[in-house]
XYZ file of C-alpha atoms in Angstrom:
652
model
C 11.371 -16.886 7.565
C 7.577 -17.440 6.697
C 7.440 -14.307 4.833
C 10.868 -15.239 2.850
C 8.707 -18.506 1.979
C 5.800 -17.224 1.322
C 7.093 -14.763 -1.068
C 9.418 -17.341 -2.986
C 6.808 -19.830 -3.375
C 4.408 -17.299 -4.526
C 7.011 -15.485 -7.111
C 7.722 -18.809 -8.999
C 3.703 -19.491 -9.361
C 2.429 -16.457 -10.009
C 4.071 -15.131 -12.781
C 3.700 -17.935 -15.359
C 3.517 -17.687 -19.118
C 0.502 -15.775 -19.486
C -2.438 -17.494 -20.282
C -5.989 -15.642 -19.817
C -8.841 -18.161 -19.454
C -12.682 -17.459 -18.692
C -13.623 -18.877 -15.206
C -15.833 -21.242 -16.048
C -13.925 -23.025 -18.806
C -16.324 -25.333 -20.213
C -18.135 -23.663 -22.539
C -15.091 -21.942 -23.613
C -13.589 -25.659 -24.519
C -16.849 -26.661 -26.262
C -17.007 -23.328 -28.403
C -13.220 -24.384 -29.441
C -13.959 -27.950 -30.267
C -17.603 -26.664 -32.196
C -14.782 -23.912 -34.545
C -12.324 -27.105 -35.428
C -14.880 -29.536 -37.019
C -16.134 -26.771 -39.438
C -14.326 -25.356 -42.084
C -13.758 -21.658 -41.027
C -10.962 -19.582 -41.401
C -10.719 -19.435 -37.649
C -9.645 -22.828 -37.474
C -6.434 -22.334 -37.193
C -6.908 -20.103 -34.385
C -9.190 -22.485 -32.283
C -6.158 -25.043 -32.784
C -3.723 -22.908 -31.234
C -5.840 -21.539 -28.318
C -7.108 -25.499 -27.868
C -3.132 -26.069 -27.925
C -2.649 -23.306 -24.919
C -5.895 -24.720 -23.477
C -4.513 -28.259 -23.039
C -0.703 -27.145 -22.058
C -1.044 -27.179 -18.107
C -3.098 -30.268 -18.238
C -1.911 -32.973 -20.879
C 1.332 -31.781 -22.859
C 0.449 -34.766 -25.947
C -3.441 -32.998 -26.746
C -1.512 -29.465 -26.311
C 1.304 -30.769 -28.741
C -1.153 -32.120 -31.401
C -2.810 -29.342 -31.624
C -0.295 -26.940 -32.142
C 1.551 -29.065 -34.759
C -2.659 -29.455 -36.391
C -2.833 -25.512 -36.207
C 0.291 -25.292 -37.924
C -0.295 -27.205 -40.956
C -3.228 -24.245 -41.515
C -0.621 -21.140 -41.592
C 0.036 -20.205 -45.296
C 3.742 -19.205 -45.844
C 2.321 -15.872 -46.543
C 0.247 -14.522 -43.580
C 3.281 -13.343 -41.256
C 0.733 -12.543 -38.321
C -0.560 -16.002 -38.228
C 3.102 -17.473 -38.228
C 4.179 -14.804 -35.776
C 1.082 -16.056 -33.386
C 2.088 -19.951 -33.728
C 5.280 -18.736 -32.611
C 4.169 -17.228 -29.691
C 1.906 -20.412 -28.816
C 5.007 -22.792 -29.465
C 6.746 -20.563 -26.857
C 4.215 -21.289 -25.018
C 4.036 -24.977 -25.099
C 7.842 -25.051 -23.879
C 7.404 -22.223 -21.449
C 7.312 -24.980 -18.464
C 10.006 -27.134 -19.252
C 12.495 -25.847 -21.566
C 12.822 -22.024 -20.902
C 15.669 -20.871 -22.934
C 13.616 -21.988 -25.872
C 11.008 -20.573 -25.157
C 12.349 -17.227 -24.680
C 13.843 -18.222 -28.558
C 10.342 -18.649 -29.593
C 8.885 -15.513 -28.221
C 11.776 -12.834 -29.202
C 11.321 -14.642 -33.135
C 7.278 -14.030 -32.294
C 8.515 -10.364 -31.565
C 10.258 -9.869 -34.520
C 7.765 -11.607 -37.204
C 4.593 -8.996 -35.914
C 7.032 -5.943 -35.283
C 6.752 -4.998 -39.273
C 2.471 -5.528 -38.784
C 0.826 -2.527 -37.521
C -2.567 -3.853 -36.371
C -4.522 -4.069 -32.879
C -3.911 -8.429 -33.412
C -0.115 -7.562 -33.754
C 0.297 -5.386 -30.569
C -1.660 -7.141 -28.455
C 0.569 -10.402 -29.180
C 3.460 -8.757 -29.510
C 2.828 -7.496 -25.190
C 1.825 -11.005 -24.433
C 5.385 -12.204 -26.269
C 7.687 -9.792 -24.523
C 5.987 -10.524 -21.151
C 6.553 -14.456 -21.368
C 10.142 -13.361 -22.851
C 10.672 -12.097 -19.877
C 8.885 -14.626 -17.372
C 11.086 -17.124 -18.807
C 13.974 -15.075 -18.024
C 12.837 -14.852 -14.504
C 15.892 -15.839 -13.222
C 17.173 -12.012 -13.993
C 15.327 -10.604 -11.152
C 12.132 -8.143 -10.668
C 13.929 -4.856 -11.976
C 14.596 -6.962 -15.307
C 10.670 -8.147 -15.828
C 9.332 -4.576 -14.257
C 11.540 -3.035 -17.020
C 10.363 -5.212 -19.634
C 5.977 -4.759 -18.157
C 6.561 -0.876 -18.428
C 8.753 -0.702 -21.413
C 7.256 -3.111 -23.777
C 4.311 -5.191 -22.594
C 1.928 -2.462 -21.422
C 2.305 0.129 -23.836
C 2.027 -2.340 -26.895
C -1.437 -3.513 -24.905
C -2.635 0.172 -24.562
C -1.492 0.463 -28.180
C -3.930 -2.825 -28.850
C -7.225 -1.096 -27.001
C -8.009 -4.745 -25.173
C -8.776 -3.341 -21.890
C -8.392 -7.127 -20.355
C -4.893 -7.539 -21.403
C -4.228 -4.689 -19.879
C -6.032 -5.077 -16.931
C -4.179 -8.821 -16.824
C -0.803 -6.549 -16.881
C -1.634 -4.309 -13.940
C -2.397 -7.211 -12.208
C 0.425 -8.807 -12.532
C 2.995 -5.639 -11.837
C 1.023 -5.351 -8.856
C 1.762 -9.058 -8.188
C 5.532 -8.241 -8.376
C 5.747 -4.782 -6.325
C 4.045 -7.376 -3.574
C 6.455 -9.503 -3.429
C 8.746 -6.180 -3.385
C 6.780 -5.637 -0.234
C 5.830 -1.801 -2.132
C 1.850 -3.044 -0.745
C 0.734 0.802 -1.485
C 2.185 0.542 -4.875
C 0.975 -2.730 -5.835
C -2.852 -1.976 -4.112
C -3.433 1.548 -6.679
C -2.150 -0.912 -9.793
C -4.120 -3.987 -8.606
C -7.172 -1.294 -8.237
C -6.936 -0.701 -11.934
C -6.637 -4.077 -12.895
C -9.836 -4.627 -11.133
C -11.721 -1.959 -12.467
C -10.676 -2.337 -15.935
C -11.355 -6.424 -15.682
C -14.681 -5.983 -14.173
C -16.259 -3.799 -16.908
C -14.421 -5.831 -19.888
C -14.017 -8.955 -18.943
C -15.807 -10.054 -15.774
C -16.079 -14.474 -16.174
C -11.953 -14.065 -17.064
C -9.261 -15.619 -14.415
C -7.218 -12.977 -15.032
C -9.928 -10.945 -12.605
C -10.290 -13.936 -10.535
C -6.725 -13.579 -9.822
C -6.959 -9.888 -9.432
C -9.057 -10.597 -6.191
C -6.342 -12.927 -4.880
C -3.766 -10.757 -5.229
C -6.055 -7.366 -3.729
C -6.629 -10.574 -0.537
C -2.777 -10.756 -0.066
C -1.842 -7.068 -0.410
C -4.654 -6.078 2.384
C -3.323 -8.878 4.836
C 0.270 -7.357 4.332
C -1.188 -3.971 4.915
C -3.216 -5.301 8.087
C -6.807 -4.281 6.225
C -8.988 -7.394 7.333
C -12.009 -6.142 5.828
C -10.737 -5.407 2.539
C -8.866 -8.399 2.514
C -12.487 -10.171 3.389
C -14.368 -8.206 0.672
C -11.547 -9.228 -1.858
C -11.977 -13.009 -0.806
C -15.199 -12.659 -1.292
C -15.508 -11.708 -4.664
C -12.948 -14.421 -5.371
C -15.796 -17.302 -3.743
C -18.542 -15.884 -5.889
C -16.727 -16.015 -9.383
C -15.587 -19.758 -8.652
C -18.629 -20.807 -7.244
C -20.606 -23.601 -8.248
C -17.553 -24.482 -10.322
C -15.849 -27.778 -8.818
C -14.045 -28.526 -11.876
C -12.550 -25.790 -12.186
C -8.205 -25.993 -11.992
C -8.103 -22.477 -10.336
C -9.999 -23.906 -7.294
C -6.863 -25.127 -5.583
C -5.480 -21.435 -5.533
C -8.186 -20.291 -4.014
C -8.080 -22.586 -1.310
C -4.189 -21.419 -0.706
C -5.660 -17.482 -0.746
C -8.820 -18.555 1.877
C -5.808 -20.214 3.894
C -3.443 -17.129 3.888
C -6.179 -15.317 5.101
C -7.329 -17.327 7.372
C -4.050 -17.714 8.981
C -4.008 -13.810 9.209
C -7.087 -13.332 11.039
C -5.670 -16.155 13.336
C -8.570 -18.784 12.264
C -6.135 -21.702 12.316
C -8.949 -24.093 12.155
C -10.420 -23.173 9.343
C -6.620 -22.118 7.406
C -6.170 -26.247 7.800
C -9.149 -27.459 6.041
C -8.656 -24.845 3.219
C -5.036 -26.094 2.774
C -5.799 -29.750 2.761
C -8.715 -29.320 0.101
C -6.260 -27.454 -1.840
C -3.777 -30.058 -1.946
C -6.425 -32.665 -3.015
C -7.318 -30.762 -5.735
C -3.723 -29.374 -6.904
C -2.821 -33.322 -6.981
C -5.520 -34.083 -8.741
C -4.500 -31.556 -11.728
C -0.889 -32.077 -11.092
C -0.183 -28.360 -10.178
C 3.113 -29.271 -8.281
C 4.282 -25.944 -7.287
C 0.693 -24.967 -5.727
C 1.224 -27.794 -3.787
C 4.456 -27.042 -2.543
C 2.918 -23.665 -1.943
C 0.071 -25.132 -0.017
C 2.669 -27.745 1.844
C 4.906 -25.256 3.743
C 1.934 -23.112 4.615
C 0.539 -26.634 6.185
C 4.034 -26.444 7.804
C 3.974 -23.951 9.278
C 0.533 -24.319 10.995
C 2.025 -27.809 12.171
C 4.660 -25.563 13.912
C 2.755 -22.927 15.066
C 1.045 -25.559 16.994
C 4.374 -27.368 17.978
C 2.816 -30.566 16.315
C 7.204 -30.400 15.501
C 7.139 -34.095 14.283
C 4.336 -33.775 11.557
C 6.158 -30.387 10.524
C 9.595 -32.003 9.797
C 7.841 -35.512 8.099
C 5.746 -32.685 6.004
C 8.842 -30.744 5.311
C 10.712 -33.973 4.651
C 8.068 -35.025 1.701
C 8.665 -31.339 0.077
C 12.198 -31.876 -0.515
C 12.000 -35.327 -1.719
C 9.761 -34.514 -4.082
C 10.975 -35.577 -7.415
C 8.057 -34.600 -9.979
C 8.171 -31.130 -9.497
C 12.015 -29.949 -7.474
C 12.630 -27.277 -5.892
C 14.241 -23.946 -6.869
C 17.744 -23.338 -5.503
C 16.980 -20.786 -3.235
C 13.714 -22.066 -1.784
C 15.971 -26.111 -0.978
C 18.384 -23.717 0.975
C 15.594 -21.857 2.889
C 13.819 -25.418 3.711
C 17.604 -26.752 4.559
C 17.863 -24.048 7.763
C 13.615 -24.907 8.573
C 14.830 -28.295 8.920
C 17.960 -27.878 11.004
C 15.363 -25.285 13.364
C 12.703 -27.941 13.645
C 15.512 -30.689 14.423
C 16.708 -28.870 17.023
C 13.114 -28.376 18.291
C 12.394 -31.800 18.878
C 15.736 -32.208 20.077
C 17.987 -33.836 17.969
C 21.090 -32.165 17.749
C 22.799 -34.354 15.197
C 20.314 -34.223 12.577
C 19.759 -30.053 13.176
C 23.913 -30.354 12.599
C 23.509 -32.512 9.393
C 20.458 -30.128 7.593
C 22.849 -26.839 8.532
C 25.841 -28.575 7.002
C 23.337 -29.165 4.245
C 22.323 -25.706 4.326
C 26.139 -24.622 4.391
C 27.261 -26.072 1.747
C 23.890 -25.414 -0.734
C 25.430 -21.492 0.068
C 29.114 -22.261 -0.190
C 27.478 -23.498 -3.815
C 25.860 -20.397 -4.818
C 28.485 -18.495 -3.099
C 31.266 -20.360 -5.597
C 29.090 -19.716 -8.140
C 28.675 -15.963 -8.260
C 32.053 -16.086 -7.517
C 32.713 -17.569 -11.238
C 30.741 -14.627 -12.529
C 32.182 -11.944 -10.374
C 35.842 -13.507 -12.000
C 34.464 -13.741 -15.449
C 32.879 -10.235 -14.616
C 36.099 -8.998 -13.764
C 37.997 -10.967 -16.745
C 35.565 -9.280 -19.257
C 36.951 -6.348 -17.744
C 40.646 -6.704 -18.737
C 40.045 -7.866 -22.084
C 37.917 -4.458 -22.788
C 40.250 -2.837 -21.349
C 42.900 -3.941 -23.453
C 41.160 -3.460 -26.354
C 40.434 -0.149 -25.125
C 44.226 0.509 -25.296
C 44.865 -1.139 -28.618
C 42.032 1.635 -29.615
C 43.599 4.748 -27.764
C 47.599 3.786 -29.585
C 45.843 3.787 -32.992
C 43.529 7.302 -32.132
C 46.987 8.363 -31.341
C 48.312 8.094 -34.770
C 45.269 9.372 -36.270
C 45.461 12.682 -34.059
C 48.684 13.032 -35.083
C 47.639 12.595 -38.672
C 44.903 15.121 -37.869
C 46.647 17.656 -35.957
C 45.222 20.984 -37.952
C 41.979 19.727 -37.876
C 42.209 19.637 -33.886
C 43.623 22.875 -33.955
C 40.849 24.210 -35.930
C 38.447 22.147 -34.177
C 40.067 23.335 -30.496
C 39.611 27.119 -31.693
C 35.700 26.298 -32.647
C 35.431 25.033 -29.293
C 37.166 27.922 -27.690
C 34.251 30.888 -29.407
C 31.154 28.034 -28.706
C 32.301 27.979 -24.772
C 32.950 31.749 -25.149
C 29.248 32.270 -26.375
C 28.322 29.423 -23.948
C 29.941 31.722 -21.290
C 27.526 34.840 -22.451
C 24.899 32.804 -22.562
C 25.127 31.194 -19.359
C 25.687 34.696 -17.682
C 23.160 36.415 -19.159
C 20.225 34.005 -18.178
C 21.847 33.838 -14.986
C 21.746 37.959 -14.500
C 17.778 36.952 -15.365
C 17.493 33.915 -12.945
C 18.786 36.131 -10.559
C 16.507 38.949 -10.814
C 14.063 36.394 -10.863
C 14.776 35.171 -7.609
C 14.950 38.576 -6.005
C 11.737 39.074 -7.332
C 10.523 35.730 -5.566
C 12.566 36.720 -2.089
C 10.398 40.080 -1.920
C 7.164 38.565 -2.332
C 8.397 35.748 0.123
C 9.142 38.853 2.647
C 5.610 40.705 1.694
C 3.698 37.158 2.529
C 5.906 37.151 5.682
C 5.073 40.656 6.524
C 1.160 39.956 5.997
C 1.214 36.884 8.129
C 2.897 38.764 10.633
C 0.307 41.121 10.784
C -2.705 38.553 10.355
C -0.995 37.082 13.808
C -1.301 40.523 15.362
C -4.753 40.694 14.561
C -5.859 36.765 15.936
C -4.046 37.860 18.864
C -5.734 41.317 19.446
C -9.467 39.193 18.476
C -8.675 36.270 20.692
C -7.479 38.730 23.313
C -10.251 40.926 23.120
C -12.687 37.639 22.921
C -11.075 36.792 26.351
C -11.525 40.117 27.757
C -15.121 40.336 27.065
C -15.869 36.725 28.036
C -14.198 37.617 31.521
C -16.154 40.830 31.228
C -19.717 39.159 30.621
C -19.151 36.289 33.100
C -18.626 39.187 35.925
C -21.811 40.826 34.954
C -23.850 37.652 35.157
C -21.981 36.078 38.017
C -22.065 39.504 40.102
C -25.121 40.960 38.237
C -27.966 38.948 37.459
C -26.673 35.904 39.316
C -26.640 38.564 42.662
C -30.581 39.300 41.548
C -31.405 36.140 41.141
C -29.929 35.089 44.883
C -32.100 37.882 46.077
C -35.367 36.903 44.244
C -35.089 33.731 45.611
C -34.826 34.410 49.833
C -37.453 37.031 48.785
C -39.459 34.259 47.555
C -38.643 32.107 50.806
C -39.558 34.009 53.288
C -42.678 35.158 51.338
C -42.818 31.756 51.063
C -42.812 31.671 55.101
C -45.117 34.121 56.073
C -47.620 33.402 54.169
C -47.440 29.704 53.975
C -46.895 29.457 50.567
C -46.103 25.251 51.221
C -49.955 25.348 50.963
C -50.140 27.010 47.618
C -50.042 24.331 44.624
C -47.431 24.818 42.139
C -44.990 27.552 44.544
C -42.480 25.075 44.719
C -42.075 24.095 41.243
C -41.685 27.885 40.838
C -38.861 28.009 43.294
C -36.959 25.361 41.742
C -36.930 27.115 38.457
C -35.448 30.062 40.046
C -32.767 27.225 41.278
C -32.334 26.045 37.926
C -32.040 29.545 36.262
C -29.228 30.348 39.102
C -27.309 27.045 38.161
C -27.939 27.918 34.623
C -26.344 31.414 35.042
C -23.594 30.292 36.479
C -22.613 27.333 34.799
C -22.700 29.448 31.369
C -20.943 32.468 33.778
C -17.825 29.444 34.205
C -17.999 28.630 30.587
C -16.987 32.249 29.497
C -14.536 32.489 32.524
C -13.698 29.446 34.795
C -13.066 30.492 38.113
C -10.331 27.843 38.513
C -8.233 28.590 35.435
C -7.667 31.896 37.309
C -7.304 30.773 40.974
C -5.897 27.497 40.800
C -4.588 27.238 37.351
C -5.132 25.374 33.697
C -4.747 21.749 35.033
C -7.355 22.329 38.001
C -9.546 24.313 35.361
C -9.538 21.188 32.423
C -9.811 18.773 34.945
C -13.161 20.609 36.241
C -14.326 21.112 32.559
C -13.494 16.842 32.354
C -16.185 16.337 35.221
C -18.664 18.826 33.637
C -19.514 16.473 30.949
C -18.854 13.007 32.445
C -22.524 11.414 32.152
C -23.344 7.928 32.984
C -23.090 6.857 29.516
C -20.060 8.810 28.707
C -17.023 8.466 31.032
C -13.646 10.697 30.259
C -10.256 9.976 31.748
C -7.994 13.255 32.092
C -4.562 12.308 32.450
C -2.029 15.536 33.170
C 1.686 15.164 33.017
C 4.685 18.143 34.055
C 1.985 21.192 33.159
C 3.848 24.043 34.367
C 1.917 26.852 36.379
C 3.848 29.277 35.095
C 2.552 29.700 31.351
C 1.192 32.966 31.164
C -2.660 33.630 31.785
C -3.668 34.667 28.215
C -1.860 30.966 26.864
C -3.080 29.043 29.176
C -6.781 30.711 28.512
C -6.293 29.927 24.748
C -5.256 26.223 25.851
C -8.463 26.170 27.694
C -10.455 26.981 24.945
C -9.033 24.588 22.551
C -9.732 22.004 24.847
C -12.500 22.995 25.361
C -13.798 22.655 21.444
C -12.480 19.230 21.143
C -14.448 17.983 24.605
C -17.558 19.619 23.070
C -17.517 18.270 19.580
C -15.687 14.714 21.128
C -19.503 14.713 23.373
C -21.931 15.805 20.793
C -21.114 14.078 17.290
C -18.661 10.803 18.564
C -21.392 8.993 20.232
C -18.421 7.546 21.906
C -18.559 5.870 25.599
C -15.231 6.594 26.647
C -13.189 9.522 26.085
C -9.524 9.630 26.935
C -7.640 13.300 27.075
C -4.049 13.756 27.733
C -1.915 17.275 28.021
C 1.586 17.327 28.709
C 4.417 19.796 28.651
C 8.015 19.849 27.824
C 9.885 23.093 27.945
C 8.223 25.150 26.069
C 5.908 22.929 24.206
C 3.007 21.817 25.122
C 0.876 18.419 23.365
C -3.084 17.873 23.895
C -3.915 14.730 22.621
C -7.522 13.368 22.614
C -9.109 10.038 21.707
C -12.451 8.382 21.651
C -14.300 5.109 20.849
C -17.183 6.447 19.134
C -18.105 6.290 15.038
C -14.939 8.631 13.632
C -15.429 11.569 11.583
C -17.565 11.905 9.009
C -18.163 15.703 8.312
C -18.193 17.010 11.941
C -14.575 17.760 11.765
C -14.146 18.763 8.534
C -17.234 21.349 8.655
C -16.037 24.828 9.054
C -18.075 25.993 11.442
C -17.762 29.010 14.105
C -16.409 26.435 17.005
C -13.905 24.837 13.926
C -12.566 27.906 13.120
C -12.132 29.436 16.773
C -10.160 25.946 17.241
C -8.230 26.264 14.089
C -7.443 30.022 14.854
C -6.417 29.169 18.179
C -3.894 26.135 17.169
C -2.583 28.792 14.422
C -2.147 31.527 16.824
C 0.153 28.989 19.541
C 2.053 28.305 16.268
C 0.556 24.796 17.035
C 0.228 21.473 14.656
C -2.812 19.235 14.371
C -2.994 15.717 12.921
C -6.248 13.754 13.054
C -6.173 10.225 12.633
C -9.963 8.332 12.350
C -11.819 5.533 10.799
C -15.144 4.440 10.445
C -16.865 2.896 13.530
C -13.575 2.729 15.460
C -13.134 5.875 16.935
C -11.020 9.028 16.443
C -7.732 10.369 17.154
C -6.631 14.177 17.400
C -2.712 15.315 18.618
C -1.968 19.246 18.857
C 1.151 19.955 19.804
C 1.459 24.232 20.861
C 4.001 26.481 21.608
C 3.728 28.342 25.108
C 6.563 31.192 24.118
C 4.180 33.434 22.583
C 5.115 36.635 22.327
């Protein structure tokens, strides 16, 4: 229910008649008032922006100058008449809609003849309020009319921040159309086209509102912060000005998302004082059922339902249809909340019969839908009975025209065969190479699994020779040295024992790198026994790793399970010496014949450590390839990394 609110609230503010306003407004009015006490021939101009200017904030000084800027338009300048059109349609853009949307389509059709950057740019802004005033139609109708008309006459006009205010406001709609990637990559443009043309305008103040929303939706905190942000630092040190109040309503929204209730409240009561104060009713309905719903969040259920109760019987500004029907069913839920069953009955029966309304309703149009209908049908008949008596007026010429048709399908035919035949041998063409590729991978399989075997083979074959060889000499050397040691009471001689613990050392070495190349327990006791010992090997104090096994089967055969080993192996190693993580957590599992490593850490995510292709990346990646295995990694900065494999044991 909030987010059906949220969005309806939002919809009917947002996407006003345009009107594209530097932030700090001031010295914007005062340039306006300087232009329309000298006698330029901008004057009428500065009376028709000072008209837009004063529209939202006191309709008489917006209506006096309009009717001032048109006594200035000569009869004979069809781009200034076609602009006081547009700014008429703006004036009743508010409260009289359908006239409006008169005024902009005769704006439309007064520049269409003028080809000039002026004329396109106002000729975007006019088919965008057309359709804002036609709201009512539904998103696919104004999306149609922002791709179709509005932003290719702007690109057509070269004024980057109309554009940019266009992106913006698509982006805005595919929002509430909950299409958040979408709407992000066109609010991105907006952004970047607003903050190189025009970076004191509201239109990128709103920009940064709308990038705030679409990163709560899509759970990005930070972004949504950074947006915010921005938003604060354009409006700063500007009290006065009227955009303040939606601001407050953004800082709110996200406040509420990071779950700082405290802080949502004050920014929503500011935001009503300042909405009242410039009479921006549907902000502060906006800015109301937000309050609401903190009030019932907290189960403060009596302030919630005397809020909600001041909403809807609001008479200044009322409420569209659909939103009184959604606050009908909030009020028969927070009746019932604080217990009162009669009055919960009373605002459903409300809510009932609101639908049973709208329901009648589109059941007029679906009748007059289905009356339109008939009488086309009808008409269609009327049409067919007289095409009747004109075929049979006509009958050699549909004979004649029958027999044309007859030698066009027939070459139709050839031709349709004939590029077929080549399509085909196309196609052949394609399957062959498709067989050759399949052949060659075939063979590039044989060969990973003749070098990993091999690799194996010699790894087993090395560890021997140092575990048996040297690691036997080294045994030796050192009860050589010990009972040297004890004949000749070498305990005396400074410096023999740090020479036997180096011999120590070097025998640990040996056979620590001996179990690297060939762990002893993959062979005797299997691959679980042998990860889990690999698991211990690197547990430090600072560094502990959690090895959780489920159904591995002992029965995979030797050379799989040494290639599983291996893999794991890599990730460990490059998980303990780029991550700088604390805590590693590794889980392998099998089912059937498939078997899924999955390993995650807490350290600072991948930068280029995984995406370097060194030797230990591509033994790993030939080893996944080899187990016909899939890899996805998953990481972001500071917060860790993710990696799933998932291998096939069949191997053949």
């Amino acid at each position: 229910m909030k987010l059906i609110l949220f969005l309806f609230f939002l919809f009917f503010f947002n996407l006003q008649a345009q009107q594209i306003l530097p932030i700090n407004e001031k010295p914007y009015l005062d340039s306006l008032q300087r232009i329309i006490t000298k006698d330029l021939a901008s004057k009428a101009d500065a009376y028709l922006l000072l008209s837009d200017y004063w529209r939202s904030k006191d309709s008489l000084k917006s209506k006096m100058f309009l009717q001032n800027g048109k006594k200035l338009i000569s009869k004979n300048d069809p781009l200034m008449k076609g602009k006081y059109l547009f700014y008429e349609g703006q004036y009743f853009s508010a409260n009289n809609p359908a006239k409006a949307s008169l005024l902009f389509q005769s704006s439309i059709e007064t520049l269409k003849p003028i080809y000039s950057k002026q004329s396109y740019s106002f000729q975007a802004a006019s088919w965008y309020n057309f359709a804002i005033a036609n709201k009512e139609k539904g998103y696919p109708f104004i999306i149609n009319i922002l791709t179709e008309k509005t932003l290719p006459l702007a690109q057509k006009s070269k004024d980057n921040t109309k554009i940019g205010h266009y992106y913006s406001q698509l982006a805005s709609i595919l929002m509430y159309n909950a299409q958040f990637e979408k709407a992000d990559m066109y609010n991105k443009k907006a952004i970047e086209l607003l903050e190189k043309d025009a970076p004191a305008s509201s239109s990128l103040f709103f920009a940064f509102l709308t990038g705030n929303t679409i990163f709560i939706y899509l759970r990005k905190n930070q972004q949504a912060g950074e947006m915010l942000k921005k938003a604060e630092a354009m409006i700063k040190g500007l009290p006065e000005s009227v955009n303040h109040a939606m601001y407050y309503y953004t800082e709110a929204t996200y406040n509420v998302g990071i779950g700082n209730t405290e802080k949502a409240s004050s920014s929503i009561d500011k935001g009503i004082a300042l909405a009242k104060k410039y009479r921006q009713f549907n902000l502060i309905q906006m800015l109301s059922i937000r309050k609401y719903e903190l009030l019932k969040g907290q189960k403060k259920y009596t302030e919630a339902q005397n809020l909600l109760s001041s909403i809807l019987s609001e008479k200044d500004f009322p409420l569209e249809v659909n939103n009184k029907k959604a606050l009908f069913a909030e009020m028969s839920a927070i009746s019932e909340l604080l217990g009162n069953q009669k009055d919960a009955f009373l605002w459903l029966k409300k809510y009932s019969t609101l639908n049973d309304s709208l329901h009648t309703e589109n059941l007029k149009l679906e009748i007059s839908k289905y009356e339109s209908k008939f009488n086309t049908k009808d008409k269609e008949r009327q049409l067919a009975e007289k095409q009747l008596e004109i075929t049979k007026k006509n009958l050699y010429l549909w004979i004649f025209g029958i027999v044309i048709f007859i030698l066009l399908s027939f070459v139709a035919f050839a031709f349709i065969y004939f590029r077929n035949k080549r399509v085909l041998a196309e196609q052949r063409e394609i399957n062959l190479q498709q067989k050759l590729r399949e052949v060659q991978q075939t063979e590039e399989l044989k060969i990973t699994k003749a070098v990993l075997g091999g690799e194996e083979k010699e790894r087993e074959r090395l560890a021997k020779e140092l575990h048996d060889g040297l690691g036997g000499l080294l045994t030796v050397l050192k009860i050589n040295m010990a009972n040297w040691a004890f004949d000749h009471k070498a305990d005396q001689m400074p410096g023999f024992d740090k020479m036997l613990n180096q011999v120590d050392n070097s025998i640990y070495e040996l056979r620590r790198m001996a179990r690297n190349m060939m762990p002893a327990s993959l062979i005797n006791f299997g691959l679980e026994a042998a990860i889990r010992d690999l698991c211990e090997l690197y547990i430090r104090k600072d560094l502990n790793i959690d090895f959780l096994p489920t159904d591995i089967s002992e029965n995979i055969p030797q050379n799989i399970q040494a290639n599983i080993y291996r893999i794991v192996q890599e990730l460990l190693s490059n998980a303990v010496k780029h991550s700088g993580a604390t805590s590693i957590i590794l889980q392998c599992s099998q089912f059937e014949q498939d078997f899924f490593i999955t390993i995650e850490d807490n350290g600072k995510g991948i930068d280029q450590t995984f995406t370097s292709q060194g030797m230990g990346m591509n033994n790993l990646q030939n080893r996944v390839s080899y187990l016909k295995g899939k890899m996805e990694v998953t990481s972001e900065e500071n917060e860790g990394t993710l990696i799933s494999i998932q291998l096939n044991t069949n191997i053949t």
